Short mmCIF file of N, CA and C in Angstrom, two decimals:
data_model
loop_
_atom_site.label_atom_id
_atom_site.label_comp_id
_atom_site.label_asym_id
_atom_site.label_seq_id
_atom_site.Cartn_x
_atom_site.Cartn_y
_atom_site.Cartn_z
N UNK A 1 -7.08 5.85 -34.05
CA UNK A 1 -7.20 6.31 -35.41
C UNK A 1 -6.09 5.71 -36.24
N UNK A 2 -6.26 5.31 -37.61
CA UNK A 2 -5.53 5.07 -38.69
C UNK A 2 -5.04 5.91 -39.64
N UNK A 3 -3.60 6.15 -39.55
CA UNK A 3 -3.61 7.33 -40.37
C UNK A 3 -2.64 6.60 -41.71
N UNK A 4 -2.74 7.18 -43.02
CA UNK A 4 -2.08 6.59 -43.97
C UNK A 4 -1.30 7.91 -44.69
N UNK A 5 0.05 7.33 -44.80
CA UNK A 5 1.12 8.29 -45.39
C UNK A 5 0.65 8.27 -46.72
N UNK A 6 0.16 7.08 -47.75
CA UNK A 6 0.02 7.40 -49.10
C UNK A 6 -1.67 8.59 -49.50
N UNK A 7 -1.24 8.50 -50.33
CA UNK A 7 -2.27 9.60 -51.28
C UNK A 7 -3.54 8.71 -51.18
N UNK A 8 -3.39 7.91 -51.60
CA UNK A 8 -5.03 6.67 -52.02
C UNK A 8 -5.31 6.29 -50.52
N UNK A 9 -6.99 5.84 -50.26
CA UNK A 9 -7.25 4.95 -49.52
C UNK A 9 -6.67 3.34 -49.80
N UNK A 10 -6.30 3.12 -48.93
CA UNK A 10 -5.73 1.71 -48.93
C UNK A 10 -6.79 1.01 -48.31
N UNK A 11 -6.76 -0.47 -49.24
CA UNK A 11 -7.89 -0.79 -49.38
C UNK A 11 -8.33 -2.07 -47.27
N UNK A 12 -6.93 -1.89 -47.06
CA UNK A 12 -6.94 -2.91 -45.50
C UNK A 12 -7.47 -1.84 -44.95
N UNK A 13 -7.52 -0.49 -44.81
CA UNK A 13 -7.63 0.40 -43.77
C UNK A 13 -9.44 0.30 -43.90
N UNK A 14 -9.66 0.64 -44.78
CA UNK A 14 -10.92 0.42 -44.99
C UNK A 14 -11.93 -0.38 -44.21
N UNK A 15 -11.48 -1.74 -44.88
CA UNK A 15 -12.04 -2.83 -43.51
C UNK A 15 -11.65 -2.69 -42.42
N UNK A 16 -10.44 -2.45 -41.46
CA UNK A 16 -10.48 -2.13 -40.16
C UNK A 16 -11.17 -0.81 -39.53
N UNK A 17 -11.37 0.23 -40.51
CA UNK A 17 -12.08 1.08 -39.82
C UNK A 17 -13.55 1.03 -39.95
N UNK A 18 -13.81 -0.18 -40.65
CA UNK A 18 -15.40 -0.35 -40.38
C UNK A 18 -16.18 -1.53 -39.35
N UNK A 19 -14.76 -1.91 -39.10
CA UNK A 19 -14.97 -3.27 -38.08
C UNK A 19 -15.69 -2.45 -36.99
N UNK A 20 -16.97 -3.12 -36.07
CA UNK A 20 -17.23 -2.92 -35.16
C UNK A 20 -16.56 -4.14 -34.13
N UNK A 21 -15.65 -3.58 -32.69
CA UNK A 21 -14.93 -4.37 -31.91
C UNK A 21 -15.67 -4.44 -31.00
N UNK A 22 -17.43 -4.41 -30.58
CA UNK A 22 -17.57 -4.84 -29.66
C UNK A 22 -17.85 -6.13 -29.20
N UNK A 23 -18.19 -6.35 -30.35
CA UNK A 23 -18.78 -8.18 -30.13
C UNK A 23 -17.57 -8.66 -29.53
N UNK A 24 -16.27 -8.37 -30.52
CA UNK A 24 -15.33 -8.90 -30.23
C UNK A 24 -14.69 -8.92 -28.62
N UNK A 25 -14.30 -7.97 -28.28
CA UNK A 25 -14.38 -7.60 -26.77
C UNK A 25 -15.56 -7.92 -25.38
N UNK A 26 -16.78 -8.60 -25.99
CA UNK A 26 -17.78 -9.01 -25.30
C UNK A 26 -16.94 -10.56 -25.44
N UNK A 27 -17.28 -11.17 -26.38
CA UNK A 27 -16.59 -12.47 -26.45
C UNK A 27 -15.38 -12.69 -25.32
N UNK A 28 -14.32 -11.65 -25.73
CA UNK A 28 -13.12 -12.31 -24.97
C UNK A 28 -13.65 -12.59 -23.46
N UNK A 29 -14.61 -10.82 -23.20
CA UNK A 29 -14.66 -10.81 -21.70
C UNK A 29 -15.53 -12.66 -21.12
N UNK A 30 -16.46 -12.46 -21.91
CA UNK A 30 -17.21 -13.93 -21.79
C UNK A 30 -16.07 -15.19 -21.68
N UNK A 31 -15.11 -15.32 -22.52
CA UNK A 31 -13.93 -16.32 -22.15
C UNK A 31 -13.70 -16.05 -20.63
N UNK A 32 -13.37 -14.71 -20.47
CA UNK A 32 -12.64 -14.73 -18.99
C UNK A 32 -13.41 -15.03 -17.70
N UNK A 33 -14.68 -14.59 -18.14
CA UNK A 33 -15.65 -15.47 -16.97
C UNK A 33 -15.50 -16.88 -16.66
N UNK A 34 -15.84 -17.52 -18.02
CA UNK A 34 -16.14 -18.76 -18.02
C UNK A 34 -14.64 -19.45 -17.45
N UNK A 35 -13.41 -18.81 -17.60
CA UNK A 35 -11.98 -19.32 -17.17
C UNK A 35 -12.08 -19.06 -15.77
N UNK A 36 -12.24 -18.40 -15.47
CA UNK A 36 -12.58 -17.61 -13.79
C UNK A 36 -13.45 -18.31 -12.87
N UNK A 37 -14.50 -18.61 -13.44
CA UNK A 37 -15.52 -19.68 -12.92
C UNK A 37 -15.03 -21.60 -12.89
N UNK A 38 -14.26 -21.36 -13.90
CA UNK A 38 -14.00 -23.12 -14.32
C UNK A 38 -12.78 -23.63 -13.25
N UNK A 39 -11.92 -22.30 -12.30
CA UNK A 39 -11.39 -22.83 -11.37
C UNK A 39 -12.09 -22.93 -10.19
N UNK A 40 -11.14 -24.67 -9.76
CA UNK A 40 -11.76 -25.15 -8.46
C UNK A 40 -11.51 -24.73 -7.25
N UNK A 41 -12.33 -24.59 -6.44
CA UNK A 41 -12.37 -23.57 -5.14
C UNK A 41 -11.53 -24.78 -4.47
N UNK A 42 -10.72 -24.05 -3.06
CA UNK A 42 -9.92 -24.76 -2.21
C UNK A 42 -10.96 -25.64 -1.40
N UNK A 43 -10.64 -27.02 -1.54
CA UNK A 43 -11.70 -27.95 -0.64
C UNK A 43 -10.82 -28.74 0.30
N UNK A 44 -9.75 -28.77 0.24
CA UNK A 44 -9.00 -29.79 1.35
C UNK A 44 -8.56 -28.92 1.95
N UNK A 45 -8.69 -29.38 3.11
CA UNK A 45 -7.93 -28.50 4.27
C UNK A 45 -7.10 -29.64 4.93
N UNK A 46 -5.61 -29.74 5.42
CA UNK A 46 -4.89 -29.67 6.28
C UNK A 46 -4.78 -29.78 7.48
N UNK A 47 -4.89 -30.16 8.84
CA UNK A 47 -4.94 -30.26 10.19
C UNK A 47 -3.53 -30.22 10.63
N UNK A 48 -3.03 -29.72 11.08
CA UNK A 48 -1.36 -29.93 11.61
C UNK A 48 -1.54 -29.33 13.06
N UNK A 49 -0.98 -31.05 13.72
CA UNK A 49 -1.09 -30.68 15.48
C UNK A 49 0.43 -30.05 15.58
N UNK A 50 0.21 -29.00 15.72
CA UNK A 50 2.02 -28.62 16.47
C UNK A 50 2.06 -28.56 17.89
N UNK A 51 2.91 -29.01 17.99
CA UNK A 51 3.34 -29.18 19.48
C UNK A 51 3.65 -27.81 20.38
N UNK A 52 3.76 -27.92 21.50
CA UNK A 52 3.98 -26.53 22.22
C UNK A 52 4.44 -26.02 22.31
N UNK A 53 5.38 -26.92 22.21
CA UNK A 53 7.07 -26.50 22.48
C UNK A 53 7.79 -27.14 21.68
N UNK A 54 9.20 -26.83 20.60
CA UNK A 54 9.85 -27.27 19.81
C UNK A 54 11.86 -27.29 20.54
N UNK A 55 11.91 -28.35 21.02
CA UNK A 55 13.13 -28.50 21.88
C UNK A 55 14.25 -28.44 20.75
N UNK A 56 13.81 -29.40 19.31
CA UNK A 56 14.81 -28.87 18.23
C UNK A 56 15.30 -27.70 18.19
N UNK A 57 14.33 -26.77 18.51
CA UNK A 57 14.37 -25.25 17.56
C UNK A 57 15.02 -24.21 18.42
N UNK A 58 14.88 -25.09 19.80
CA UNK A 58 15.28 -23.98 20.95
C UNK A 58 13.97 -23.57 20.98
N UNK A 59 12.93 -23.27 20.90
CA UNK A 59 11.88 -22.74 21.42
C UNK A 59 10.93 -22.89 22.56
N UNK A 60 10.53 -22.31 22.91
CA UNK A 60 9.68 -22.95 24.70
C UNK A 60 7.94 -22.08 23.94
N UNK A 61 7.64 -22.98 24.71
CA UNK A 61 5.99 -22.71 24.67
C UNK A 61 5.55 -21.43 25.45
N UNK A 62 4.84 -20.46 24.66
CA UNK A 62 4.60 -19.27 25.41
C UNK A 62 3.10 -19.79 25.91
N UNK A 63 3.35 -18.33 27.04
CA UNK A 63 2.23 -18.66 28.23
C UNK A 63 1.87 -17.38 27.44
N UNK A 64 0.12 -17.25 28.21
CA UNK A 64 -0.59 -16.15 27.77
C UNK A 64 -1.63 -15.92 28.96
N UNK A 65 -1.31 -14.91 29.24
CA UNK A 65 -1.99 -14.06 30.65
C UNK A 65 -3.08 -12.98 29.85
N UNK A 66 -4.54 -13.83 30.50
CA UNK A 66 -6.11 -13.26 30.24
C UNK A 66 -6.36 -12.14 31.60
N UNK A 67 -6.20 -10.89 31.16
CA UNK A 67 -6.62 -10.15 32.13
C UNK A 67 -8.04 -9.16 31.94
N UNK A 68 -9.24 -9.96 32.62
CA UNK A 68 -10.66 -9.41 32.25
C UNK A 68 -10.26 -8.03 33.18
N UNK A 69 -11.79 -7.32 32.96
CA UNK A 69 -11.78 -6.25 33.27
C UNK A 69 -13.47 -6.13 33.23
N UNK A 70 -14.24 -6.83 34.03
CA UNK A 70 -15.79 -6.79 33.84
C UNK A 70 -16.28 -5.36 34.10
N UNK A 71 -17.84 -5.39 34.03
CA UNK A 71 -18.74 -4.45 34.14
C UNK A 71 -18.52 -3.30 34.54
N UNK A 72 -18.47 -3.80 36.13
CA UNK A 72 -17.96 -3.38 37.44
C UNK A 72 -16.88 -2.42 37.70
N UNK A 73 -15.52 -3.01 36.85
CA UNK A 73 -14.32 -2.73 36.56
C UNK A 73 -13.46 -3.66 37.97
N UNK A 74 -14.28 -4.78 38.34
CA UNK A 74 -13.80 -5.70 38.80
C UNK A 74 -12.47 -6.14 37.50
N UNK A 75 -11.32 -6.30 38.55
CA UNK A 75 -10.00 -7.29 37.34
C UNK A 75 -10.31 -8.98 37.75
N UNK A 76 -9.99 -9.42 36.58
CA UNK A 76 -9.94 -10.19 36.78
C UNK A 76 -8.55 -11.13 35.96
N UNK A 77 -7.47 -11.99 37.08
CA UNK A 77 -6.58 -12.42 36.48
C UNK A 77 -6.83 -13.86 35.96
N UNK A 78 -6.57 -13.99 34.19
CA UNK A 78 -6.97 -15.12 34.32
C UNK A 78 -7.92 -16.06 35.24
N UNK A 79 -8.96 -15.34 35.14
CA UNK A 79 -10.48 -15.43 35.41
C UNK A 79 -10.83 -15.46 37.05
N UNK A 80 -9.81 -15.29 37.84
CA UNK A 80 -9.70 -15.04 39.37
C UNK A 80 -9.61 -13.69 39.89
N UNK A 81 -10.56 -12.90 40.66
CA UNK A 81 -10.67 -12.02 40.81
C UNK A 81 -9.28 -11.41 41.79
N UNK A 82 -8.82 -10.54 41.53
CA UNK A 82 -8.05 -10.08 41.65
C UNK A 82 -7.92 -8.27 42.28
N UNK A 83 -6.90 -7.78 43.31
CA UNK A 83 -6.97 -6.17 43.51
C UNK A 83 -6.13 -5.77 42.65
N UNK A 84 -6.20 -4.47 43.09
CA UNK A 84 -4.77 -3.66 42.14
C UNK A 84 -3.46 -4.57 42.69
N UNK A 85 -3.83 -4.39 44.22
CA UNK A 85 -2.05 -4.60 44.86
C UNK A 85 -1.61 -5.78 44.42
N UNK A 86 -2.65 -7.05 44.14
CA UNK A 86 -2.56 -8.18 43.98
C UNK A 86 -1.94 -8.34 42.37
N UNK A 87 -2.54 -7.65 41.29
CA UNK A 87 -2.13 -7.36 39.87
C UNK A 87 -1.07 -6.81 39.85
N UNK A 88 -0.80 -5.64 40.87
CA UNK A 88 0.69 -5.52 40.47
C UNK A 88 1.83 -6.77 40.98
N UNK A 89 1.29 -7.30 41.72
CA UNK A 89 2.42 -8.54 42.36
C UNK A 89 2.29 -9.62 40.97
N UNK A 90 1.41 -10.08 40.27
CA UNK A 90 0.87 -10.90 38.86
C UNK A 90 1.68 -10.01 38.08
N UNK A 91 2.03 -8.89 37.58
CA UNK A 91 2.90 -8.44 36.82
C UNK A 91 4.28 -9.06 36.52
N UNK A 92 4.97 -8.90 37.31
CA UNK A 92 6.14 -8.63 37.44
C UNK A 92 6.61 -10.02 37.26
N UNK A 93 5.76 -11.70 37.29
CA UNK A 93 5.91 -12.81 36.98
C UNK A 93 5.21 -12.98 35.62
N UNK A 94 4.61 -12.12 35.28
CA UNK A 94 4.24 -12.71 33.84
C UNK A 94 5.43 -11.51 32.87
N UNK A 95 6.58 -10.87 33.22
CA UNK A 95 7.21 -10.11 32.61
C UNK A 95 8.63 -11.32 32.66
N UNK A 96 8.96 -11.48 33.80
CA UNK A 96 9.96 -13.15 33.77
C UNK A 96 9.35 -14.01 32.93
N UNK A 97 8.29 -14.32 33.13
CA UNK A 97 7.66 -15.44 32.21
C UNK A 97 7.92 -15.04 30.26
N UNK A 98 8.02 -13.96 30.21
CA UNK A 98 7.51 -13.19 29.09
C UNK A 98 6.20 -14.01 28.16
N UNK A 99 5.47 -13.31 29.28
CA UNK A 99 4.10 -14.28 28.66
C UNK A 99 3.39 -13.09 27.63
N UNK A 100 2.27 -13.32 26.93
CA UNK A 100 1.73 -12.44 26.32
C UNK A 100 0.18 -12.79 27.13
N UNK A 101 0.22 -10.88 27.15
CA UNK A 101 -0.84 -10.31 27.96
C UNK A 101 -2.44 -10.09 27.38
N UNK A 102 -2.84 -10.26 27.61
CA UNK A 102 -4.52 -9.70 27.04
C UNK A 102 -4.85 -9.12 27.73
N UNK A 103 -5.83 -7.72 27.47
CA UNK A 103 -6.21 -7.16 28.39
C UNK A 103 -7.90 -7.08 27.35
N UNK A 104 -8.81 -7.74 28.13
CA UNK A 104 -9.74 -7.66 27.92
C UNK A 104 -11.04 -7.17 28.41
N UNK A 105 -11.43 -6.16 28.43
CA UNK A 105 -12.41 -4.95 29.12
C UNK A 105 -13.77 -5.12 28.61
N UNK A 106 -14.33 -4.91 29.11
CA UNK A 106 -15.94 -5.24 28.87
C UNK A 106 -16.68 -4.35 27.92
N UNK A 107 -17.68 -4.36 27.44
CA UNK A 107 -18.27 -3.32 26.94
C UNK A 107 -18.63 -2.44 27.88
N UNK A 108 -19.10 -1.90 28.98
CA UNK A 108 -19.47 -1.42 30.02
C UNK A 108 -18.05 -1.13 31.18
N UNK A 109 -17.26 -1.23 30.88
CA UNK A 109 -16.15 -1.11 31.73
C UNK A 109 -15.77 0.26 31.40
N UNK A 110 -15.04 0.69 32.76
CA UNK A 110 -15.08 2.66 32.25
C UNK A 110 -13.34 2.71 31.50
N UNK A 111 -13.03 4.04 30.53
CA UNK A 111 -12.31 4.17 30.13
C UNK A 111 -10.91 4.50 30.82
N UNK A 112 -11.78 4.84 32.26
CA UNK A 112 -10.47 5.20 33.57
C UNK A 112 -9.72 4.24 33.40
N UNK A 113 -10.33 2.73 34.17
CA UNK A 113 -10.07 1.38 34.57
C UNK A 113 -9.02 1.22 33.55
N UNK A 114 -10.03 0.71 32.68
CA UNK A 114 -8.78 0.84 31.34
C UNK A 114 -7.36 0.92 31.33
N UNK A 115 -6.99 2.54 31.26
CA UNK A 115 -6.08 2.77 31.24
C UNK A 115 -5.35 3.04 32.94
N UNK A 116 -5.70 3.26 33.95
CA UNK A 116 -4.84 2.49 35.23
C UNK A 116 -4.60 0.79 35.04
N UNK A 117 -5.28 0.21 34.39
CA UNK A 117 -4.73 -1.09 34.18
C UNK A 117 -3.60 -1.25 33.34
N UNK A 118 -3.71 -0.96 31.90
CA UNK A 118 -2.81 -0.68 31.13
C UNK A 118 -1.65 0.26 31.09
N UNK A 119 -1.46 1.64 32.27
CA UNK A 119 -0.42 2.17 33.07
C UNK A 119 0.19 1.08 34.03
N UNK A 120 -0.48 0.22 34.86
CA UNK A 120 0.40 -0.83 35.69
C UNK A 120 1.40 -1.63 35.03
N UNK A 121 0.19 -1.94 33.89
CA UNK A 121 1.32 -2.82 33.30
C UNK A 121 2.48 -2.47 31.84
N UNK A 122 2.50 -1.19 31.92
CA UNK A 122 3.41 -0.46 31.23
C UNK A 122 4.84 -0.38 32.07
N UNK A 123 4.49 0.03 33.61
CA UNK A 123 5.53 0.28 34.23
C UNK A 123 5.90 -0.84 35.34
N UNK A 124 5.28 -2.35 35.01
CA UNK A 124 6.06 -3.20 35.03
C UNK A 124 6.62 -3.73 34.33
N UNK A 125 6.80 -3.32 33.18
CA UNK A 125 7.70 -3.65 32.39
C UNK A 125 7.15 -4.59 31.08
N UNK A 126 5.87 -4.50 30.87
CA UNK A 126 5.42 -5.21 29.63
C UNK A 126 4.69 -4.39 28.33
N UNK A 127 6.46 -4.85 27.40
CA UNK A 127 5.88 -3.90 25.99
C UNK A 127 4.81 -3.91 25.28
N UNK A 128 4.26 -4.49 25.58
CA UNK A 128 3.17 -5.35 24.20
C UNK A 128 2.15 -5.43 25.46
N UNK A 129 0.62 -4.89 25.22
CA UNK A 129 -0.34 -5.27 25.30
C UNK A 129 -0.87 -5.24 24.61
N UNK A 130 -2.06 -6.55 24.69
CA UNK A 130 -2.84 -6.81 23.32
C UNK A 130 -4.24 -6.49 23.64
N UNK A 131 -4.78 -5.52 23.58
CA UNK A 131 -5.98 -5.10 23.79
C UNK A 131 -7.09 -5.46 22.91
N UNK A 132 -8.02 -6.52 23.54
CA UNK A 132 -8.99 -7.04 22.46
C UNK A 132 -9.87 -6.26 22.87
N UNK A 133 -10.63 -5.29 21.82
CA UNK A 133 -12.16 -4.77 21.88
C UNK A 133 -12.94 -5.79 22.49
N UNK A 134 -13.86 -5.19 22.92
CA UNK A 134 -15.30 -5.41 23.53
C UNK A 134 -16.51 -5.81 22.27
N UNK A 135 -16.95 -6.46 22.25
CA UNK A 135 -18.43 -6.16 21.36
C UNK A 135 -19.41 -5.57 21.92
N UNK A 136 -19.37 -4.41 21.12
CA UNK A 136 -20.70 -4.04 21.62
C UNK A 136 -21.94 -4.52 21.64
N UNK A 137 -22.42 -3.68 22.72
CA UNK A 137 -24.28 -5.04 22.85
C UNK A 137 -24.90 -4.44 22.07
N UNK A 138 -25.70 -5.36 21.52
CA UNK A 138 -26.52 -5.71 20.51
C UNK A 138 -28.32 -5.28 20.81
#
């Protein structure tokens, strides 16, 4: 609202309070499309081979230990079937190694398994497991 301290209508107020602002506000929005649309989408992509290991940096190439967990609740270490007694002996070198773990369980694998797998390897000593979901079947 426009409010006026003098006595008289003043004659600017007049015309602004008869302006209709929608056109106006349709317009701008229409600019902002057409600005929005007129940028170019990302088309180059980049390839960068990095190496494994960076001897500059002090860094060593991490290892990464695949531990399935099929149907069955067969383990499997890095894709070799494997027992408990045998997984716990595979522990305790991928915790020296400080490799990073996957623990990957099937859709059909029971929730027991699971977690006696993921208890072994708690109390050999590995902070971090990375538990990738299952997809469910389709």
């Amino acid at each position: 609202m426009v409010f006026s301290t003098s006595s008289g209508q003043d004659s600017d107020t007049d015309h602004l309070l008869g302006m209709n602002m929608t056109p106006f506000i349709a317009v701008i929005l229409v600019l902002l499309m057409v600005m929005i649309t007129g940028i170019p989408g990302q088309r180059d992509i980049i390839f960068l081979k990095i190496p494994d290991s960076f001897p500059a940096c002090g860094m060593k190439s991490v290892d990464y230990v695949n531990v399935y967990l099929d149907f069955d609740d067969t383990i499997l270490w890095n894709g070799e079937p494997v027992s408990q007694a045998e997984l716990q002996q595979h522990l305790p070198v991928a915790v020296n190694e400080q490799a990073e773990v996957y623990l990957r369980p099937s859709s059909m694998s029971s929730y027991a398994a699971v977690m006696a797998i993921s208890n072994h390897m708690l109390r050999a000593g590995i902070k971090s497991i990375n538990l990738v979901a299952p997809l469910s079947p389709s």
